[in-house]
Amino acid sequence: MKITQDAALGGLFVASGGIALLMALQYPFGTAGRMGPGYFPVIVSTLLVLTGTGILVRGRLASSEAIVHARWLPLLIVPGAVALFGLLVEKLGLPLAVMLLTVGAATASVGFQLSWKATSGAALFSAVCALVFVKLLGLPIPLVGSWLPALGV
Amino acid sequence: MDIFSGLMLGFATATTFSNFIYCFFGVLLGTAVGVLPGVGAIATISMLLPFTFGLPVDTALIMLAGIFYGTQYGGSTTAILMNLPGEASSVVTTLDGHEMAKQGRAGRALAAAAIGSFFAGTVGTLFIVIAAPLLASFALTFGPTEYFSLIVLGLVTSMVLTSGSLLTAFGMALFGMLLGMIGTDVNSGAARYTFGSPNLLDGLNFVVVATGIFGLGDVLANLETERTRSAGVAAVKGLFPSREDWKRMSAPIVRGTGLGVLLGVLPGAGLLLASFSSYALEKKLSRHPEEFGKGAIEGVAGPEAANNAAAQTSFIPMLTLGLPGTATMALMIGALIIQGVQPGPDILTQQPALFWGLVVSMWIGNLMLLILNLPLVGMWAKLISVPYRFLFPMICVFTTIGVYSINNSIFDVYMMALFGLLGYFFRKVGAEPAPLILALILGPMAEEYLRRTLLLSHGDASVFFTSPLSLGTLIVAAVLLLSIISPRFRRVREEGLQEAD
């Protein structure tokens, strides 16, 4: 089954608007003169549900393009590599985390090949990043992470 | 402070050694990253943000402005040499610019863009010098009512001027507003939409969302079509325009500048409107309209000037009202807030050195671009041909480090990954994210001003129509909305915007 663009977007809007509305109803509503924290969220999320419904209806009435998509892998790998960086940057330090992110993200490319040249390029890039961001720009990111001393490095 | 002493202060600030150097680095880095295919202005700025973190406020802002111009300029180089517009406003440049490149006149197209942009930048700066102080002192009389109406106008224009359907754009703006509500409610102290996570009490960081949607989202979208990307870069030669070229491009540059200066101030999408209307105008005025789309130098010079003039004057609403007119300006506001500066009418009186230093360095930055780019264009052309598989891991690294270093927050990194996926999704369903980004910053402001207005009027909404300025603003917004329903405007909008996809 093909999912159309309008069906996907309308679905997202209706679902997120619906959840937001249910949550907003828990907040005190107040009056127009003294709005509670729920006032604006209720209005906006109701409008979002309505707009989403409109987009769904439009998708049924007019022909909406089907979502064509080619590769699942980058969608897992790239955000995964970014999340891995977050998980490990304080534990391994910036250069190693950058190295992991660079090589990890690179595997998402169709042209990826594990070679010495590319790996040493990534290592050099990590070293330059550490130098520029930590030494030159003074960003407070550890160069040596908290795990390394424990491992005897 | 009068204009003259303001400018003196500005020159004194902008020409200190470190400000001058950082302006130069900003322009250089901005061009270098902006020239990379598949990296738009917002992605470039968010990627380069961490370079400004350690700097004093004025230097950081000057460098950011330099990055912004460099990005704009780099984008036109890619548009001309590769037929790849970095964003909607440089689509027009591809029409004739790339045709010229195919005919071996790439150098002249680049020169026309550079000269047009420099002239427009100079006039745009002068316009800011004259208009911004006036508008800022005027803005000090604005109450919450007027601000609310202005925000409505800004949101409406951004919806009307995005490619794609109005309904989709409206939904995106609402979605952005909801995201903006995450965090502690200022008035009641209630935690809204935080799902019990203390990380969300301060709300979503704007830069994190923008970087995820534009930076990482772009990477994901590009990776999908990696195999089919063309890598043809036109050769650059013959940089100097002939006498005939000069004659043909000077009037379009002047007209484009005029259009851009005025349209850039509009909240919403001044840049896009400026470059498209300049193209349409030149085509109409030309004695050889048939040459347009086949390499007419007027079609490069006019829109490029308009685009740059608008980029310049789009700083006006941001600096004087604290309201971003474009998604890029919204990101600049995010950057300013990180630096601890709240943009708005007070900036001129409370931090005159910051304001005037920025204005003067805008002009210096434009001059640097002209001097830098014409001789270095061969180097930029080489940079364009770096394969994407080498580029995108670096883009990931820069955006991730940038996001992490805002607050040293790992949570922000996870959020960026999440918004990257969301950005990819929006691209797949044909929804332009610009209204979302604007609404994310404007939504909370709208709520705040609406609350204050109705608190003062005891819940009576008619005040929006009894204040003349507020009424006028709302009428403009309504006319814009109605005009999109009219068949004539709709046709123009579709013609202009469909190519932006």
XYZ file of C-alpha atoms in Angstrom:
654
model
C 0.000 0.000 0.000
C 1.247 3.423 -0.894
C 0.950 6.212 1.658
C 0.302 9.593 0.152
C 2.015 12.796 1.268
C -1.244 14.316 2.481
C -2.189 11.200 4.430
C 1.142 11.177 6.266
C 1.232 14.887 7.043
C -2.453 15.108 7.928
C -2.053 12.058 10.124
C 0.887 13.600 11.966
C -1.005 16.847 12.523
C -4.188 15.152 13.741
C -2.299 12.806 16.056
C 0.030 15.396 17.571
C -2.747 18.000 17.768
C -5.024 15.450 19.423
C -2.484 14.441 22.040
C -1.617 18.095 22.667
C -5.296 18.921 23.082
C -5.867 16.133 25.597
C -2.883 17.331 27.590
C -3.896 20.989 27.309
C -7.325 20.198 28.763
C -5.547 19.217 31.988
C -4.099 22.713 32.392
C -6.253 25.459 33.961
C -8.061 27.233 31.123
C -8.839 30.639 32.663
C -10.781 33.377 30.897
C -9.905 35.654 27.979
C -9.020 38.411 30.445
C -6.979 36.105 32.641
C -5.710 33.296 30.516
C -4.586 30.185 32.267
C -1.717 28.049 30.961
C -4.256 25.953 29.042
C -5.949 28.725 27.074
C -3.574 29.166 24.150
C -2.583 25.469 23.877
C -6.248 24.445 23.627
C -6.857 26.900 20.785
C -3.683 26.030 18.882
C -4.026 22.260 19.228
C -7.702 22.359 18.218
C -6.742 24.335 15.119
C -3.986 21.819 14.392
C -6.429 18.918 14.581
C -8.796 20.768 12.237
C -6.009 21.624 9.789
C -4.763 18.050 9.858
C -8.280 16.815 9.148
C -8.471 19.279 6.268
C -5.248 17.901 4.823
C -6.536 14.333 5.200
C -9.755 15.260 3.413
C -7.789 16.999 0.669
C -5.716 13.840 0.279
C -8.893 11.818 -0.284
C -10.527 14.290 -2.658
C -7.619 15.350 -4.813
C -4.788 13.133 -5.867
C -1.847 13.530 -3.527
C 1.568 12.286 -4.453
C 2.655 8.990 -2.992
C 5.717 9.069 -0.780
C 8.599 7.645 -2.711
C 11.534 6.743 -0.695
C 14.604 4.918 -1.586
C 16.855 4.107 1.332
C 16.027 3.274 4.936
C 19.582 2.836 6.055
C 20.713 6.489 6.323
C 17.651 7.209 8.453
C 18.898 4.763 11.053
C 22.627 5.300 10.722
C 22.970 9.091 10.690
C 20.711 9.946 13.663
C 22.130 6.869 15.375
C 25.693 8.118 14.931
C 24.669 11.535 16.265
C 22.994 9.953 19.306
C 26.075 7.787 19.863
C 28.184 10.943 19.927
C 25.911 12.334 22.621
C 26.124 9.136 24.598
C 29.905 8.906 24.491
C 31.326 12.435 24.204
C 31.796 12.884 27.948
C 32.981 9.332 28.419
C 35.490 9.094 25.572
C 36.331 12.766 25.022
C 35.869 14.889 21.930
C 38.422 13.442 19.484
C 37.296 9.841 19.894
C 33.618 10.772 19.787
C 34.176 12.813 16.610
C 36.042 9.874 15.092
C 33.102 7.566 15.860
C 30.599 10.044 14.480
C 32.585 10.662 11.299
C 33.134 7.023 10.456
C 29.701 5.992 11.711
C 27.876 8.569 9.606
C 30.075 7.825 6.589
C 28.801 4.242 6.479
C 25.439 5.650 5.395
C 26.861 6.633 2.015
C 26.514 4.388 -0.999
C 30.144 5.146 -1.765
C 31.409 4.002 1.630
C 34.433 1.748 1.693
C 36.577 0.994 4.670
C 40.048 2.058 3.621
C 43.196 3.206 5.367
C 43.086 6.469 3.530
C 39.570 7.339 4.631
C 40.187 6.198 8.190
C 43.334 8.245 8.583
C 41.492 11.184 7.018
C 38.816 10.818 9.670
C 41.468 10.591 12.392
C 43.139 13.756 11.136
C 39.768 15.498 11.005
C 39.044 14.481 14.607
C 42.382 15.849 15.743
C 41.762 19.141 13.920
C 38.287 19.392 15.468
C 39.702 18.856 18.949
C 42.360 21.476 18.326
C 40.004 24.087 16.872
C 37.006 23.656 19.159
C 38.677 22.914 22.480
C 42.113 24.560 22.276
C 41.410 27.479 19.941
C 37.784 28.315 20.640
C 37.875 27.161 24.245
C 34.622 25.193 24.242
C 34.300 23.297 27.526
C 34.324 19.782 26.065
C 36.669 17.191 27.574
C 39.512 15.980 25.353
C 39.976 12.878 27.450
C 36.760 11.285 28.604
C 35.865 9.917 32.019
C 36.156 6.292 30.913
C 39.698 6.497 29.606
C 41.617 6.825 32.907
C 39.691 3.835 34.251
C 40.913 1.857 31.266
C 44.468 2.859 32.072
C 44.915 5.230 29.104
C 22.406 59.635 19.313
C 22.408 61.172 15.845
C 23.353 59.221 12.766
C 26.749 60.796 12.333
C 28.039 60.053 15.815
C 26.427 56.644 15.531
C 28.427 55.915 12.413
C 31.610 57.171 14.064
C 30.999 54.832 16.970
C 30.252 52.063 14.510
C 33.484 52.590 12.610
C 35.404 52.657 15.851
C 33.811 49.351 16.889
C 33.999 47.597 13.547
C 37.597 48.458 12.809
C 39.123 47.213 16.054
C 41.615 44.538 15.147
C 39.683 41.576 16.528
C 36.315 42.649 15.115
C 37.841 43.203 11.710
C 39.556 39.818 11.751
C 36.454 37.978 12.928
C 34.345 39.728 10.313
C 36.839 38.442 7.757
C 36.735 34.902 9.144
C 32.959 35.023 9.224
C 32.759 36.037 5.578
C 35.363 33.464 4.587
C 33.831 30.562 6.515
C 30.328 31.537 5.461
C 31.311 31.494 1.801
C 33.257 28.263 2.163
C 30.352 26.411 3.762
C 27.627 28.221 1.826
C 29.224 27.194 -1.440
C 28.872 23.504 -0.583
C 25.972 22.013 -2.481
C 23.133 20.796 -0.289
C 23.961 23.100 2.605
C 21.488 25.946 2.955
C 21.840 29.217 4.844
C 20.293 27.966 8.073
C 22.393 24.826 8.132
C 25.522 26.897 7.462
C 24.821 29.375 10.220
C 23.940 26.729 12.784
C 27.020 24.748 11.827
C 29.253 27.776 12.302
C 27.568 29.027 15.480
C 30.033 27.397 17.904
C 32.822 29.457 16.362
C 31.170 32.542 17.859
C 30.462 31.185 21.331
C 33.685 32.190 23.033
C 33.651 35.745 21.637
C 32.430 39.002 23.184
C 28.900 39.929 22.100
C 29.736 42.572 19.498
C 32.453 40.460 17.899
C 30.186 37.421 17.845
C 27.375 39.339 16.189
C 29.730 40.872 13.627
C 31.109 37.454 12.798
C 27.595 36.011 12.521
C 26.576 38.752 10.128
C 29.698 38.020 8.089
C 28.776 34.334 8.028
C 25.281 35.267 6.898
C 26.503 37.338 3.915
C 29.121 34.790 3.032
C 26.437 32.119 2.997
C 24.233 34.163 0.700
C 27.117 34.737 -1.624
C 28.336 31.161 -1.609
C 24.793 30.088 -2.421
C 24.765 32.115 -5.628
C 28.097 30.631 -6.683
C 26.656 27.119 -6.370
C 23.498 28.220 -8.158
C 25.469 29.586 -11.115
C 28.141 26.915 -11.401
C 26.103 23.826 -10.550
C 22.479 24.782 -11.119
C 21.840 23.931 -7.474
C 19.987 26.641 -5.559
C 20.800 26.448 -1.858
C 17.447 27.992 -1.038
C 14.353 29.320 -2.685
C 15.656 32.841 -3.164
C 18.561 31.717 -5.330
C 16.345 29.682 -7.646
C 16.050 32.734 -9.872
C 19.830 32.950 -10.126
C 19.986 29.457 -11.592
C 17.634 30.407 -14.442
C 19.983 32.740 -16.296
C 23.131 32.328 -14.233
C 23.557 28.665 -15.013
C 22.645 29.239 -18.649
C 25.462 31.785 -18.849
C 27.792 29.278 -17.224
C 26.848 26.655 -19.783
C 27.733 29.137 -22.514
C 31.153 29.709 -20.979
C 30.204 33.011 -19.394
C 30.290 31.764 -15.786
C 32.848 34.389 -14.801
C 30.631 37.204 -15.959
C 27.587 35.792 -14.218
C 29.583 35.567 -10.990
C 30.907 39.086 -11.476
C 27.400 40.401 -12.129
C 26.192 38.704 -8.941
C 29.122 40.040 -6.921
C 28.915 43.607 -8.197
C 25.144 43.676 -7.914
C 25.326 42.311 -4.381
C 27.959 44.822 -3.334
C 26.007 47.785 -4.651
C 22.837 46.462 -3.017
C 24.700 45.822 0.220
C 25.965 49.385 0.315
C 22.549 50.898 -0.317
C 20.942 48.431 2.098
C 23.368 49.459 4.839
C 22.631 53.130 4.247
C 18.944 52.342 4.456
C 19.439 50.622 7.808
C 21.423 53.625 9.058
C 18.524 55.936 8.245
C 15.505 53.727 8.876
C 16.451 51.608 11.859
C 16.802 54.392 14.465
C 13.511 55.898 13.301
C 11.727 52.572 13.466
C 13.259 51.733 16.829
C 12.085 54.983 18.415
C 8.687 54.433 16.815
C 8.650 50.863 18.114
C 9.121 52.092 21.674
C 5.547 53.390 21.481
C 4.220 49.938 20.531
C 2.123 48.175 23.110
C 1.366 44.461 23.301
C -1.610 44.991 20.972
C 0.547 46.296 18.123
C 3.169 43.625 18.690
C 0.581 40.880 18.531
C -0.777 42.172 15.226
C 2.728 42.457 13.785
C 3.416 38.854 14.754
C 0.203 37.777 13.057
C 1.313 39.626 9.935
C 4.721 37.957 10.043
C 3.212 34.500 10.340
C 0.685 35.165 7.579
C 3.337 36.418 5.138
C 5.578 33.462 5.821
C 2.669 31.120 5.105
C 1.553 32.918 1.955
C 5.047 33.077 0.535
C 6.157 29.502 1.081
C 6.012 27.009 -1.708
C 3.335 24.383 -1.350
C -0.226 24.715 -0.163
C -1.480 27.319 2.275
C -3.210 24.673 4.370
C 0.051 22.785 4.809
C 1.887 25.999 5.720
C -0.823 26.857 8.255
C -0.485 23.425 9.836
C 3.290 23.806 9.973
C 2.957 27.163 11.735
C 0.540 25.667 14.290
C 2.859 22.728 14.817
C 5.734 25.147 15.411
C 3.628 27.086 17.918
C 2.871 23.899 19.840
C 6.569 23.063 19.959
C 7.162 26.587 21.227
C 4.789 25.997 24.140
C 6.930 23.220 25.547
C 8.411 24.364 28.841
C 7.451 26.495 31.811
C 4.572 28.896 31.272
C 5.896 32.361 32.153
C 2.672 33.621 33.674
C 1.580 30.712 35.845
C 4.764 28.751 36.278
C 2.986 25.615 35.096
C 5.070 23.048 33.216
C 3.499 22.429 29.815
C 4.224 19.487 27.534
C 7.371 18.545 29.399
C 6.359 14.885 29.828
C 7.901 15.127 33.275
C 11.380 15.691 31.883
C 13.418 18.397 33.625
C 15.332 18.844 30.345
C 12.242 20.349 28.774
C 11.440 22.849 31.546
C 13.299 25.608 29.704
C 11.616 24.685 26.448
C 13.125 23.428 23.239
C 16.216 25.298 22.227
C 15.454 27.025 18.992
C 18.896 26.444 17.485
C 18.607 22.725 18.232
C 15.321 22.449 16.328
C 16.537 24.517 13.373
C 19.821 22.625 13.140
C 18.044 19.289 13.270
C 15.406 20.141 10.712
C 17.638 22.005 8.273
C 21.123 20.621 8.906
C 20.548 16.958 9.611
C 17.295 16.840 7.637
C 19.186 18.065 4.556
C 21.824 15.399 5.028
C 19.200 12.652 5.250
C 17.376 13.928 2.176
C 20.596 14.263 0.191
C 21.791 10.788 1.133
C 18.678 9.309 -0.297
C 19.314 10.772 -3.717
C 23.083 10.493 -3.482
C 23.444 8.263 -6.486
C 21.586 10.616 -8.769
C 23.373 13.801 -7.799
C 25.026 15.510 -10.712
C 28.505 16.782 -10.079
C 28.999 18.937 -13.158
C 30.688 22.172 -12.223
C 30.997 24.790 -14.939
C 34.464 26.161 -15.636
C 35.137 29.738 -14.626
C 36.858 32.127 -16.980
C 36.549 35.704 -18.157
C 35.679 37.369 -14.905
C 35.542 40.931 -16.119
C 32.278 42.203 -17.514
C 32.532 43.869 -20.900
C 31.345 47.410 -21.527
C 28.194 45.932 -23.029
C 27.652 43.872 -19.848
C 28.060 46.937 -17.671
C 25.518 48.769 -19.735
C 23.038 45.948 -19.530
C 23.386 45.232 -15.844
C 23.604 48.656 -14.219
C 19.928 49.611 -14.455
C 18.704 46.167 -13.272
C 21.063 46.396 -10.295
C 19.655 49.771 -9.283
C 16.043 48.631 -9.689
C 16.692 45.309 -7.951
C 18.306 47.134 -5.050
C 15.287 49.407 -4.687
C 12.884 46.471 -4.658
C 15.018 44.475 -2.263
C 15.522 47.292 0.226
C 11.771 47.782 0.543
C 10.666 44.148 0.473
C 13.357 42.966 2.876
C 11.744 44.898 5.713
C 8.510 42.937 5.257
C 8.086 40.259 7.846
C 7.675 36.853 6.282
C 9.622 36.137 3.165
C 11.109 39.332 1.797
C 14.142 37.689 0.205
C 12.177 35.328 -1.928
C 9.676 37.962 -2.947
C 12.472 40.424 -3.770
C 14.415 38.162 -6.090
C 11.329 36.846 -7.877
C 9.753 40.243 -8.395
C 13.034 41.723 -9.611
C 13.302 38.946 -12.196
C 9.726 39.492 -13.317
C 10.295 43.247 -13.515
C 13.458 42.962 -15.606
C 11.799 40.535 -17.958
C 8.940 42.952 -18.405
C 11.143 45.994 -18.960
C 13.676 44.295 -21.201
C 13.707 44.918 -24.911
C 14.766 41.308 -25.366
C 12.470 39.354 -23.045
C 13.092 36.248 -25.150
C 16.692 36.134 -23.870
C 15.514 35.537 -20.320
C 16.063 31.971 -19.233
C 18.711 31.657 -21.936
C 21.509 33.561 -20.246
C 20.471 37.199 -19.902
C 22.858 39.034 -17.586
C 19.981 41.249 -16.408
C 18.319 38.145 -14.998
C 21.323 37.546 -12.759
C 22.268 41.088 -11.792
C 18.792 42.335 -10.842
C 17.617 39.442 -8.647
C 21.032 39.059 -6.991
C 21.024 42.732 -6.077
C 17.430 42.454 -4.844
C 18.254 39.369 -2.828
C 21.235 40.952 -1.138
C 19.487 44.241 -0.453
C 16.621 42.324 1.141
C 19.048 40.203 3.160
C 20.507 43.440 4.468
C 17.257 45.127 5.377
C 15.775 41.932 6.852
C 17.967 42.813 9.840
C 15.759 45.859 10.484
C 12.687 44.145 11.999
C 14.983 41.754 13.863
C 17.114 44.483 15.424
C 14.481 47.141 16.022
C 11.412 45.090 16.922
C 12.956 41.817 17.999
C 10.742 40.097 15.419
C 12.415 37.774 12.923
C 11.204 38.157 9.352
C 12.788 34.987 7.993
C 13.788 31.626 9.380
C 17.429 32.699 9.099
C 16.760 35.828 11.143
C 14.957 33.643 13.688
C 18.181 31.689 13.987
C 20.122 34.935 14.428
C 17.779 35.827 17.291
C 18.473 32.416 18.776
C 22.192 33.128 18.508
C 21.794 36.553 20.115
C 19.845 35.105 22.998
C 22.607 32.550 23.546
C 24.922 35.556 23.789
C 22.613 37.122 26.364
C 21.248 39.898 24.140
C 17.517 40.393 23.766
C 16.946 42.056 20.390
C 14.361 44.805 20.331
C 13.980 48.581 20.273
C 16.113 48.981 23.387
C 19.185 47.609 21.665
C 19.869 50.975 20.032
C 19.794 53.005 23.210
C 21.285 50.435 25.546
C 23.963 48.956 23.337
C 24.718 51.574 20.693
C 28.217 50.210 20.079
C 26.758 46.802 19.299
C 24.166 48.171 16.896
C 26.361 50.642 15.037
C 29.336 48.323 15.013
C 27.184 45.678 13.380
C 25.831 48.081 10.770
C 29.249 49.350 9.769
C 30.711 45.861 9.681
C 27.890 44.829 7.355
C 29.279 47.202 4.801
C 32.869 46.131 5.495
C 31.764 42.500 5.146
C 30.195 43.213 1.774
C 33.359 44.933 0.610
C 35.411 41.961 1.783
C 33.135 39.634 -0.149
C 33.695 41.557 -3.340
C 37.458 41.636 -2.914
C 37.680 38.062 -1.682
C 35.412 36.380 -4.074
C 36.279 37.615 -7.476
C 39.913 36.477 -7.314
C 39.155 33.387 -5.248
C 36.278 32.133 -7.319
C 38.405 29.344 -8.799
C 39.057 28.041 -5.304
C 35.349 28.033 -4.440
C 34.625 26.185 -7.666
C 37.075 23.492 -6.553
C 35.410 23.294 -3.162
C 32.067 22.659 -4.840
C 33.373 19.529 -6.480
C 34.266 17.808 -3.185
C 32.180 14.608 -3.215
C 29.216 14.503 -0.892
C 30.360 11.340 0.848
C 33.306 13.307 2.288
C 31.196 16.328 3.114
C 28.237 14.953 4.971
C 30.089 13.280 7.869
C 31.790 16.625 8.503
C 28.438 18.411 8.365
C 27.157 15.940 10.967
C 30.171 16.595 13.192
C 29.938 20.378 13.001
C 26.204 20.524 13.621
C 26.444 18.039 16.494
C 29.322 19.831 18.206
C 27.491 23.108 17.674
C 24.309 21.883 19.281
C 26.139 20.178 22.126
C 28.187 23.233 22.965
C 25.198 25.573 23.392
C 24.520 24.192 26.873
C 26.869 21.204 27.057
C 23.669 19.213 26.993
C 23.555 15.673 25.690
C 19.787 15.903 25.684
C 20.048 18.632 23.019
C 22.079 16.249 20.844
C 19.351 13.602 21.053
C 16.747 16.235 20.274
C 18.675 17.302 17.189
C 18.787 13.708 15.951
C 15.024 13.500 16.450
C 14.353 16.761 14.630
C 16.623 15.602 11.825
C 14.221 12.736 11.217
C 11.281 15.115 11.449
C 12.945 17.442 8.933
C 13.417 14.514 6.572
C 9.755 13.591 7.014
C 8.601 17.127 6.196
C 10.670 17.074 3.040
C 9.166 13.761 1.985
C 5.607 14.998 2.410
C 6.302 18.281 0.638
C 5.935 20.557 3.664
C 8.223 23.582 3.786
C 9.638 23.956 7.337
C 10.156 27.758 7.288
C 6.753 28.620 8.848
C 7.397 26.073 11.606
C 10.736 27.653 12.452
C 9.280 31.162 12.512
C 6.289 30.081 14.578
C 8.562 28.377 17.079
C 9.989 31.792 17.981
C 6.927 33.918 17.228
C 4.376 31.594 18.881
C 5.453 32.158 22.479
C 5.725 35.897 21.775
C 2.223 35.883 20.292
C 0.823 34.150 23.366
C 2.587 36.562 25.695
C 1.348 39.679 23.874
C -2.176 38.305 23.472
C -2.347 37.620 27.188
C -1.082 41.048 28.110
C -3.423 42.807 25.693
C -6.480 40.973 26.926
C -5.448 41.397 30.540
C -5.300 45.169 30.029
C -8.604 45.255 28.161
C -10.323 42.847 30.575
C -10.860 40.246 27.916
C -12.173 42.596 25.244
C -10.620 41.637 21.898
C -11.928 44.719 20.092
C -8.760 46.629 21.102
C -6.994 44.984 18.181
C -9.282 46.936 15.870
C -9.385 50.248 17.725
C -5.646 50.857 17.692
C -5.011 52.287 14.202
C -1.606 50.661 13.790
C -2.858 47.274 14.901
C -5.907 47.577 12.655
C -3.752 48.553 9.661
C -1.407 45.616 10.231
C -4.288 43.156 10.516
C -5.863 44.542 7.337
C -2.590 43.987 5.443
C -2.492 40.423 6.776
C -6.104 39.819 5.745
C -5.527 41.242 2.249
C -2.532 38.943 1.824
C -4.596 35.929 2.868
C -7.478 36.893 0.599
C -5.187 37.616 -2.327
C -3.933 34.052 -2.282
C -7.464 32.897 -2.960
C -7.726 35.162 -6.000
C -6.902 33.193 -9.155
C -4.562 35.811 -10.577
C -2.288 35.996 -7.566
C -2.425 32.265 -7.184
C -1.103 31.820 -10.696
C 1.767 34.242 -10.087
C 2.583 32.543 -6.787
C 2.611 29.114 -8.322
C 4.708 30.196 -11.294
C 7.156 31.879 -8.998
C 7.331 29.225 -6.344
C 6.922 25.939 -8.135
C 10.476 26.075 -9.373
C 11.614 26.524 -5.808
C 10.738 22.925 -5.004
